[in-house]
CSV table of C-alpha atoms in Angstrom, one decimal:
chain,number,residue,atom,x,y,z
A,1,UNK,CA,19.9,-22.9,-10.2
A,2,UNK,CA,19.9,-24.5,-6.6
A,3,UNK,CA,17.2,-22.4,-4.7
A,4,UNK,CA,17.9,-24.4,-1.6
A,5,UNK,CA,21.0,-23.2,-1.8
A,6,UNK,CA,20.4,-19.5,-1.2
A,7,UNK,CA,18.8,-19.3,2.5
A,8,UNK,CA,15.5,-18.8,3.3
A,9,UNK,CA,16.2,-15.2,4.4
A,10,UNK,CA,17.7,-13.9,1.0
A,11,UNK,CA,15.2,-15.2,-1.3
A,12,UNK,CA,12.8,-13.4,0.9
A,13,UNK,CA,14.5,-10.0,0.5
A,14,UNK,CA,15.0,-10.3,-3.0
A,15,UNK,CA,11.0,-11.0,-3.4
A,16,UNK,CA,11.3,-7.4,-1.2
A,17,UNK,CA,13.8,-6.2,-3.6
A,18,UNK,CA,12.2,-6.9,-6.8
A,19,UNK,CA,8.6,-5.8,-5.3
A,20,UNK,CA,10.1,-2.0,-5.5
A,21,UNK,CA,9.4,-2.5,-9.4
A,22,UNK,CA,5.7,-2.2,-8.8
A,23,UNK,CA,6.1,1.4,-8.2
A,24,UNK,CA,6.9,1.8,-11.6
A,25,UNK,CA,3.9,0.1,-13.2
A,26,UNK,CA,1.5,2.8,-14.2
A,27,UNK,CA,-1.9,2.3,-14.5
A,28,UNK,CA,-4.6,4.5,-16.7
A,29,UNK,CA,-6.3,6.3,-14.1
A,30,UNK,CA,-4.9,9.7,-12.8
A,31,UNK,CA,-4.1,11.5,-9.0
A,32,UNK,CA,-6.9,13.0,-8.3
A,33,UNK,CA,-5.3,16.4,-9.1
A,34,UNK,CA,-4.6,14.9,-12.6
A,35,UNK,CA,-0.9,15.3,-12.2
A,36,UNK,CA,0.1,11.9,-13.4
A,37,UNK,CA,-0.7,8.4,-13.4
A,38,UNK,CA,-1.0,6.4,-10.4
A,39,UNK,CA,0.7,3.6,-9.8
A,40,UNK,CA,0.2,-0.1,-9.0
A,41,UNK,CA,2.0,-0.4,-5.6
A,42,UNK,CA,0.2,3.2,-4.5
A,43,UNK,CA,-2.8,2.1,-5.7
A,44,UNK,CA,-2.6,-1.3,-3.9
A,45,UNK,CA,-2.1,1.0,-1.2
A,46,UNK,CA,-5.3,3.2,-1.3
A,47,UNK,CA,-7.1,-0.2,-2.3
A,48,UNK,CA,-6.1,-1.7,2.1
A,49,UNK,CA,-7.0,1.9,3.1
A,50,UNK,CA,-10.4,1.5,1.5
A,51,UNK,CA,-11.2,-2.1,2.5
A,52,UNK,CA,-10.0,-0.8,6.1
A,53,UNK,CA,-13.4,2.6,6.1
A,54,UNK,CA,-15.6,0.5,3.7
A,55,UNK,CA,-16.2,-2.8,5.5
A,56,UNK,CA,-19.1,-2.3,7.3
A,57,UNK,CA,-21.1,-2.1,3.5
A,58,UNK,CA,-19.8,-5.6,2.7
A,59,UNK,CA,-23.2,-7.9,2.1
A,60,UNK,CA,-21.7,-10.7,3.2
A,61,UNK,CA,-19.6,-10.9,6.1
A,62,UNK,CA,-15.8,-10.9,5.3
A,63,UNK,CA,-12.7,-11.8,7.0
A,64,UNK,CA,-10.5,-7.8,6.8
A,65,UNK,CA,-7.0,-9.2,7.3
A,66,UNK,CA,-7.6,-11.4,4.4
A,67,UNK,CA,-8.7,-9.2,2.3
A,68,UNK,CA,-6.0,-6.8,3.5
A,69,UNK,CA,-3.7,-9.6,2.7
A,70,UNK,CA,-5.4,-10.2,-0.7
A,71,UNK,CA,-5.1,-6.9,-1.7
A,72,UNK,CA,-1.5,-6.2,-1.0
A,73,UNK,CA,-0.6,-9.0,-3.4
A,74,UNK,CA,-3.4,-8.9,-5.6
A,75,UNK,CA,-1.5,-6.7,-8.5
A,76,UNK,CA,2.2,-7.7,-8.1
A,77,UNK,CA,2.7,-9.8,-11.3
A,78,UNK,CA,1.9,-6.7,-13.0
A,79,UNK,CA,5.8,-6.2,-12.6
A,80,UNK,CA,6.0,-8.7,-15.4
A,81,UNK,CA,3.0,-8.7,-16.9
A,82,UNK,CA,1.9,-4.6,-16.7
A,83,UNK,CA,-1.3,-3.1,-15.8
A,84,UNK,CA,-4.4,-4.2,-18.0
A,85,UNK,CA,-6.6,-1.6,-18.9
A,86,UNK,CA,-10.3,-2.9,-17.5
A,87,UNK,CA,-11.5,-2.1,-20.8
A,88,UNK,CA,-8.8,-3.3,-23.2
A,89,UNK,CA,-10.2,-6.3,-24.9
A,90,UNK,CA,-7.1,-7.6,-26.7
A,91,UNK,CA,-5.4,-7.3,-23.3
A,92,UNK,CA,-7.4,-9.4,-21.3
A,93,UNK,CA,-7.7,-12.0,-23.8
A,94,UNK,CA,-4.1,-12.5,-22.9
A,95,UNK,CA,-3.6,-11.4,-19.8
A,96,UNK,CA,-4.2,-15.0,-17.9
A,97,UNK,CA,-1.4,-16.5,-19.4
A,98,UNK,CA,1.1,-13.4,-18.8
A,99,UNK,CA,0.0,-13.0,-15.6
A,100,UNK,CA,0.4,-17.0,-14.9
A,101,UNK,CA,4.1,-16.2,-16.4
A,102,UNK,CA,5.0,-13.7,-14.0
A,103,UNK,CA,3.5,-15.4,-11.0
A,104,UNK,CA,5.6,-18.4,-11.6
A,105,UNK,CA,8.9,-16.0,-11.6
A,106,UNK,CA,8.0,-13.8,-9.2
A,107,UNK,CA,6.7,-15.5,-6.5
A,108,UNK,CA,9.4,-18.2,-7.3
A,109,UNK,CA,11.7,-15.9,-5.6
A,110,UNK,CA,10.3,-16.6,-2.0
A,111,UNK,CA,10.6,-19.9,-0.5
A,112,UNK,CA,8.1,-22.3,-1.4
A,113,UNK,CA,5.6,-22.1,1.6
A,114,UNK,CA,5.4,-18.4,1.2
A,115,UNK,CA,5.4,-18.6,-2.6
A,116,UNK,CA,2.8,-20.7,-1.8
A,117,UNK,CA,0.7,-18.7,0.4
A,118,UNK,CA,1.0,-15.7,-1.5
A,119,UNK,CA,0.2,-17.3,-4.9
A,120,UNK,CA,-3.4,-18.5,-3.2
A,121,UNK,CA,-4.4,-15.0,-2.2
A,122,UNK,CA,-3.7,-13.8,-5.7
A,123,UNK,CA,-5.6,-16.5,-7.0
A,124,UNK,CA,-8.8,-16.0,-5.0
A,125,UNK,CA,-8.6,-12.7,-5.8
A,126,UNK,CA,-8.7,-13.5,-9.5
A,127,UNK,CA,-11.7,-16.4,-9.0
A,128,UNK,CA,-13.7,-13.9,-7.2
A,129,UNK,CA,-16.0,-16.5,-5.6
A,130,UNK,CA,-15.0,-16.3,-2.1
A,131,UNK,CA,-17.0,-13.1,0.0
A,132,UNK,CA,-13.5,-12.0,0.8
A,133,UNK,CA,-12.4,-11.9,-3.3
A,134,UNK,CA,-15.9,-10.3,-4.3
A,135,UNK,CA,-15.6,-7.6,-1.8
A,136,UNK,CA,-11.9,-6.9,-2.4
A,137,UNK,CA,-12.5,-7.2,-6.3
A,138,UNK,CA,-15.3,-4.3,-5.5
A,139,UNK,CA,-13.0,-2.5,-4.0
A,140,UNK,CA,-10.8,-2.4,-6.8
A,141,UNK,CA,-13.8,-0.9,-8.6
A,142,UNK,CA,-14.6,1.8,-6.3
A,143,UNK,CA,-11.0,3.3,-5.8
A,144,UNK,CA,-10.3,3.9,-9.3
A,145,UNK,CA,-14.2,5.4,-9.5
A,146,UNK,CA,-13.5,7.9,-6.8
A,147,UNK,CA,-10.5,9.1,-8.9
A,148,UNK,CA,-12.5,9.0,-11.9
A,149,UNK,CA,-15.1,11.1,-9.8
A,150,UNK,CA,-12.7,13.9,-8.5
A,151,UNK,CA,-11.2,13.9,-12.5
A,152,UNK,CA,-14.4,15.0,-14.7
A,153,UNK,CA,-14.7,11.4,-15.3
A,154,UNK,CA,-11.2,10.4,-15.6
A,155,UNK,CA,-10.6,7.6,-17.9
A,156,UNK,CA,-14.3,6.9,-18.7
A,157,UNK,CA,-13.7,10.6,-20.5
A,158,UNK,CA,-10.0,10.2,-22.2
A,159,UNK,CA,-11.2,6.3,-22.9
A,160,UNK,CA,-14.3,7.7,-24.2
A,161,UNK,CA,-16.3,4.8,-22.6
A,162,UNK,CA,-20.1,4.0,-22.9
A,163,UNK,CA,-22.4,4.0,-20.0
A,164,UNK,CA,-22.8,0.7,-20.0
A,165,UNK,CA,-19.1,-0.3,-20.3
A,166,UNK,CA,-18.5,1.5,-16.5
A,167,UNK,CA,-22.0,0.3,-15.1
A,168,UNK,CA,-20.3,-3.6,-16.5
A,169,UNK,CA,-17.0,-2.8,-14.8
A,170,UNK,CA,-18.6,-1.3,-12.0
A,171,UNK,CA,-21.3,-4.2,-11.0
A,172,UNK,CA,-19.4,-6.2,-8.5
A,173,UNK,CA,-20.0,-2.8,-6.2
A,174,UNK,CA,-23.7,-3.2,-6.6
A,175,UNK,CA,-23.3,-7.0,-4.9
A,176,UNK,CA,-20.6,-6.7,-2.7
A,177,UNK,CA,-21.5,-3.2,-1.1
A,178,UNK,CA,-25.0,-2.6,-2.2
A,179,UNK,CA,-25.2,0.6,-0.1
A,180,UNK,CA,-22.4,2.5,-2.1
A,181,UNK,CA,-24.8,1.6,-5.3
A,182,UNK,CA,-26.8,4.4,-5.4
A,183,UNK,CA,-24.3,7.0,-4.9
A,184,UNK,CA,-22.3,5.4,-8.0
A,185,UNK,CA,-25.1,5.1,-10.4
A,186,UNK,CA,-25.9,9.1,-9.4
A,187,UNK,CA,-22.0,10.0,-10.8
A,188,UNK,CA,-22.3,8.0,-13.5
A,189,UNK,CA,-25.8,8.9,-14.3
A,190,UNK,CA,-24.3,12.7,-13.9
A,191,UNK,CA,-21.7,12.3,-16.0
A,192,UNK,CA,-23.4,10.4,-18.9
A,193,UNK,CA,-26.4,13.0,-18.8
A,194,UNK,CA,-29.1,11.6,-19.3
A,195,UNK,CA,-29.2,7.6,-20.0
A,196,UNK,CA,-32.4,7.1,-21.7
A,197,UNK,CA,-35.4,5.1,-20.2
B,1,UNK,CA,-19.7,22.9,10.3
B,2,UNK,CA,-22.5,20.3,11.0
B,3,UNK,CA,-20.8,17.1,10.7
B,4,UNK,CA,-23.8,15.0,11.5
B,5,UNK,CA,-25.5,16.8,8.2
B,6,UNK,CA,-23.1,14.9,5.8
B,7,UNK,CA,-23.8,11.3,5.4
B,8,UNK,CA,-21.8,8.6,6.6
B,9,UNK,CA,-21.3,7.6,3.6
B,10,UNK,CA,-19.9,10.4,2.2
B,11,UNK,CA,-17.1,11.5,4.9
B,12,UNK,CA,-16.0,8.2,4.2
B,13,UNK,CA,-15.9,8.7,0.7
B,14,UNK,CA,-14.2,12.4,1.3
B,15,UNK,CA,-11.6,10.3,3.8
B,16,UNK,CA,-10.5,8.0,0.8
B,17,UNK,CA,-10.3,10.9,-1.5
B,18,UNK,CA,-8.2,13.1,0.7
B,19,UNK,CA,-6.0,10.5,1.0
B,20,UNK,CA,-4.8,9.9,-2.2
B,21,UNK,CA,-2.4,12.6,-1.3
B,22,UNK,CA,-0.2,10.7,-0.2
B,23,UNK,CA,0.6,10.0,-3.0
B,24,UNK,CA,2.4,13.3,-3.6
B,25,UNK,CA,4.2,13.0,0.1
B,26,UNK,CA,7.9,12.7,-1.3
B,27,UNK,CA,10.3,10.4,1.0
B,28,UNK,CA,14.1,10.8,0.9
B,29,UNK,CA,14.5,7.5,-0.3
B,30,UNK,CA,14.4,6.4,-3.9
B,31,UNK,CA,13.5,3.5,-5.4
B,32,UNK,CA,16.3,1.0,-6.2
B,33,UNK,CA,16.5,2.0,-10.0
B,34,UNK,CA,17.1,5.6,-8.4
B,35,UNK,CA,14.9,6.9,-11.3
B,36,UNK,CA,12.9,8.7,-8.4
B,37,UNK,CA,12.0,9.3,-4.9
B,38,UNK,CA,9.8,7.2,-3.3
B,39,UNK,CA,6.1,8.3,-2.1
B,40,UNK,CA,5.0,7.5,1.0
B,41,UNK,CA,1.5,5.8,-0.3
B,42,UNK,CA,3.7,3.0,-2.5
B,43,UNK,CA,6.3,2.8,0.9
B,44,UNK,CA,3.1,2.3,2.7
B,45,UNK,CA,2.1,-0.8,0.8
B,46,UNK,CA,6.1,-2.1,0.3
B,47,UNK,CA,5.8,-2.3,4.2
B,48,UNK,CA,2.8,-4.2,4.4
B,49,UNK,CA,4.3,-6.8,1.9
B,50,UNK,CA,7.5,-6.5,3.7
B,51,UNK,CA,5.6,-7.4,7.1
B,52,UNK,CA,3.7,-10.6,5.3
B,53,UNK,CA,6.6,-11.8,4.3
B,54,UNK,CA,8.8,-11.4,7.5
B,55,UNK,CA,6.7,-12.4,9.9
B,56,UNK,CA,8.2,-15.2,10.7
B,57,UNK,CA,11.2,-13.5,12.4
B,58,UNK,CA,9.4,-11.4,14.4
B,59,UNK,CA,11.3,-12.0,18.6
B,60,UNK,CA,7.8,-11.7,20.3
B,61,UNK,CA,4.1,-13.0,18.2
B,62,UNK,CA,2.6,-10.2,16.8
B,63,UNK,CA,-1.3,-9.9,15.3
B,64,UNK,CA,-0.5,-9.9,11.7
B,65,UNK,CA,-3.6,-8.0,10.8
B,66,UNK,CA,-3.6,-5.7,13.7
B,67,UNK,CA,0.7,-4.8,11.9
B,68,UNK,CA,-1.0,-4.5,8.6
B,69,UNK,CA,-3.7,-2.7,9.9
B,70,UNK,CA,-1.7,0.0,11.1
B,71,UNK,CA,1.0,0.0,8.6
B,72,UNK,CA,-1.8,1.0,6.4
B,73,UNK,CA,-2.2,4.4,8.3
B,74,UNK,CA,0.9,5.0,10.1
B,75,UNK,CA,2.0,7.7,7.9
B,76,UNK,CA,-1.7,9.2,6.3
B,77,UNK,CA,-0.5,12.3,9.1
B,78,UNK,CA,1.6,13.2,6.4
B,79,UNK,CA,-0.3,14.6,3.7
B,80,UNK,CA,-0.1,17.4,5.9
B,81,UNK,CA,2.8,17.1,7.9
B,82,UNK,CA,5.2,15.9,5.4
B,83,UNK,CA,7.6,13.2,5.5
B,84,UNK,CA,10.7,14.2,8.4
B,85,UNK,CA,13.5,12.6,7.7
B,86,UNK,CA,14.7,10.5,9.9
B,87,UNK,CA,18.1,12.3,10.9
B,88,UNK,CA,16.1,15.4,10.4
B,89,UNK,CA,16.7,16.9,14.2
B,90,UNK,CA,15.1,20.0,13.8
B,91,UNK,CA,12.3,18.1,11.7
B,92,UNK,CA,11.9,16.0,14.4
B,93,UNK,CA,11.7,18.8,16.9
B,94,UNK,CA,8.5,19.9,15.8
B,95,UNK,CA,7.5,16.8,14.1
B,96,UNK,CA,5.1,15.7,17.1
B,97,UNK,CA,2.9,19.0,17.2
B,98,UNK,CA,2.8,19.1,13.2
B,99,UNK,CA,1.2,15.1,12.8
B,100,UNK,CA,-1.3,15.6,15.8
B,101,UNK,CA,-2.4,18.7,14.1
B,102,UNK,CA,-2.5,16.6,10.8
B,103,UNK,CA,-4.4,13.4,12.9
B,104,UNK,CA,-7.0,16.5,14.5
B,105,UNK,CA,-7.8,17.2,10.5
B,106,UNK,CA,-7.4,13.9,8.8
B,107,UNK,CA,-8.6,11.4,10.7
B,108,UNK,CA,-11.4,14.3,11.6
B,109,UNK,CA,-12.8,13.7,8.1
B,110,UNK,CA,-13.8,10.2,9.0
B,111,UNK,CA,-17.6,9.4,11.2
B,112,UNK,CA,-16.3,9.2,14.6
B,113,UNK,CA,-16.3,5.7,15.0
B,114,UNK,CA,-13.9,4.8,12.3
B,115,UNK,CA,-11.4,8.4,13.1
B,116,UNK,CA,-11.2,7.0,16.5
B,117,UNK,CA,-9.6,3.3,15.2
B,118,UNK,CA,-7.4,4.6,12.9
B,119,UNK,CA,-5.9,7.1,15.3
B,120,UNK,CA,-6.0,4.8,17.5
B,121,UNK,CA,-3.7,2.5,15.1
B,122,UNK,CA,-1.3,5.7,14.0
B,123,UNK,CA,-0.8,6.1,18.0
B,124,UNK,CA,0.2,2.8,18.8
B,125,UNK,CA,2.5,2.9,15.2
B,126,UNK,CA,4.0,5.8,16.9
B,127,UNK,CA,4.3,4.9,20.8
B,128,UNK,CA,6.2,1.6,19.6
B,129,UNK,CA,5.2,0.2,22.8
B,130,UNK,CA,3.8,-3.3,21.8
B,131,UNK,CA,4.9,-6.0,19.8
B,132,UNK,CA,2.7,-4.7,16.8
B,133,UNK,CA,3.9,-1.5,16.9
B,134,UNK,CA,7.5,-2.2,17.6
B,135,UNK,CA,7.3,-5.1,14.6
B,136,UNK,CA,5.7,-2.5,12.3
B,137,UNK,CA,8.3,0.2,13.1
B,138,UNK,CA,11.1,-2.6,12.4
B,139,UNK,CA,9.6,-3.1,9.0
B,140,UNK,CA,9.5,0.7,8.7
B,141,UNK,CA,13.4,0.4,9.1
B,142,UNK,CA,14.1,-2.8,6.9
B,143,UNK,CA,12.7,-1.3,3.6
B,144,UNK,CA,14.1,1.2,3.3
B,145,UNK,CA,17.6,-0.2,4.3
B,146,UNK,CA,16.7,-2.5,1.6
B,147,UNK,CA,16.5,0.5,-0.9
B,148,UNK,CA,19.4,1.7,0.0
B,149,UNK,CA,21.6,-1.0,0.2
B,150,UNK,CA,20.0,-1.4,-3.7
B,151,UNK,CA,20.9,2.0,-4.5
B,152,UNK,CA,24.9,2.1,-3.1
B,153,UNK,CA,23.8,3.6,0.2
B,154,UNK,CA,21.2,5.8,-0.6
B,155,UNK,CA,20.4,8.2,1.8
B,156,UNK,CA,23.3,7.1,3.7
B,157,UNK,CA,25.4,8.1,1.1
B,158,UNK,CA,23.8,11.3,-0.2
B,159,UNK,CA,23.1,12.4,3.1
B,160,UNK,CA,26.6,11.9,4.5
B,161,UNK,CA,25.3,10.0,7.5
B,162,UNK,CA,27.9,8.4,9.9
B,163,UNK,CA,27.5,4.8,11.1
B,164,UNK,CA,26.3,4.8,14.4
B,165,UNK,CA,23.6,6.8,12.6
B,166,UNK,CA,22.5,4.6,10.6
B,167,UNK,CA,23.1,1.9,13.6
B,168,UNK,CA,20.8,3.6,15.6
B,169,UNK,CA,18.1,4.2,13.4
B,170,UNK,CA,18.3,0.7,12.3
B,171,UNK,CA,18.4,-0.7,16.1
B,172,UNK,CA,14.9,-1.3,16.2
B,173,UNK,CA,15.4,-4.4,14.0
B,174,UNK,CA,18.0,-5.9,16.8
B,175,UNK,CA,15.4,-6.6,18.8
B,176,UNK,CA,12.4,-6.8,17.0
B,177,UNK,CA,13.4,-9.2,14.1
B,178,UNK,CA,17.1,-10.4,15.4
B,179,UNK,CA,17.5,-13.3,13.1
B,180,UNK,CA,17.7,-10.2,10.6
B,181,UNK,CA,20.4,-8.2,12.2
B,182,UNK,CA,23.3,-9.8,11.0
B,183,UNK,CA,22.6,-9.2,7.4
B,184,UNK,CA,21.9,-5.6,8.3
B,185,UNK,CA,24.9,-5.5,10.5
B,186,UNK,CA,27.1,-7.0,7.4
B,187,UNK,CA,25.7,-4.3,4.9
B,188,UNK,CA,26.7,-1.3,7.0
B,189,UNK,CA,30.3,-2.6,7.7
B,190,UNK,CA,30.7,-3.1,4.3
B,191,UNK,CA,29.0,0.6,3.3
B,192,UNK,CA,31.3,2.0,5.7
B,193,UNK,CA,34.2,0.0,5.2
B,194,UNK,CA,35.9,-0.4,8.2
B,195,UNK,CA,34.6,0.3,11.1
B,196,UNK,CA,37.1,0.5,14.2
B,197,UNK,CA,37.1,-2.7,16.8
């Protein structure tokens, strides 16, 4: 109960330690050859790799390492608090205050600058009102929609979700990276044939 | 076989779907609850969290972004080379000609542009010649160490390794993060309890 006590180095590696239990958070959405679930820490993964080819779409101009940065920590108090589904409503009524919970412990294992530092970037992330957290938020949109795309809709089909529940989760694409917009709205429009209007 | 016919915007797209294959790239390394072996998409993001949160130690200044940058692609190669293990010798014989191959077809999926950086970044991962790259192949050596001085050795235990092995392969750290080594050091006398001198 004295973290001064432990040194700097070994809180740091048991943040490292205890990050390993994000590979075991699974999320709804599928690999793309539907043999399992993905999870969080692979999917925070895929989420860098697609900020890293999709920046040149962003509308405003964003600062990459900070969004790489962003992204990396964006979904790690899901260790304690477990992935959401986007369109779980009696989750995310909750979910702010478990997610507060687990941000308190877990980032508590790293000294208090980096606890710090790392807390910040999960925060903006969550806000969403910097360019950096819109664009990284839309790129939290547009990963999962690619595996939803290569999976005969993924878990808009085994959720059994409305149009307009993916074109909600989906806007922050059509602000943040207007140019991937119409190539979306064809899927979706595919795979709800035909929206009326 | 016209490249130029598909639009930008959709090799990109065809890049971030192809690599979600990593996610089936099994590593030797398990993840500290041993319940599995790790893939190298979640290793890919442990080492980008491991390299935000070690900076600090690193013996020469390093361009965080440019490390996380590069951490992000370092290993894409393997979707079709697979993951060589480390004290793999024959693996690591042919292990050059089978990722160039891999970077000719991956990488190849990208506008030319963007395949250019990101081989660009997998080189300079793999040359280990500056302080990025020789940082980033440190961290590439301190998780899984970390792993498996979680799991009761890990590989170095179910692989029968001997110490100056694992000494060797871990040597990188020694000069890239010293202020690290002795804890490293301390873990592998006590793993193979007791060395001679």
């Amino acid at each position: 109960m004295e973290p001064q006590s432990v040194p700097r180095i070994d809180q740091q590696l048991a943040f490292l330690v205890e990050a390993d239990k994000l590979k075991n958070v699974l999320r709804r959405t599928t690999l793309t050859d539907g043999s399992r679930h993905e999870n969080t820490a692979e999917h925070s993964w895929h989420l860098a790799l697609t900020a890293m080819v999709l920046q040149e779409y962003a509308s405003s101009p964003v600062n990459l390492p900070k969004v790489l940065r962003m992204l990396v920590v964006h979904d790690v108090v899901e260790i304690d608090a477990g992935d959401t589904f986007a369109y779980d409503a009696a989750g995310n009524a909750t979910k702010e205050a478990r997610e507060r919970r687990a941000a308190d412990r877990i980032f508590g294992l790293l000294p208090a600058d980096l606890a710090a530092e790392l807390r910040s970037l999960w925060e903006e992330f969550d806000a969403a009102a910097t360019p950096e957290a819109r664009f990284a938020n839309a790129v939290d949109r547009i990963q999962p929609f690619l595996q939803n795309r290569e999976t005969g809709g993924g878990t808009w089909h085994t959720h059994n979700l409305s149009r307009d529940q993916v074109l909600a989760r989906m806007d922050p694409v059509r602000t943040a990276l207007p140019q991937l917009w119409p190539t979306i709205l064809n899927t979706i429009d595919k795979f709800f044939a035909k929206p009326s209007g």
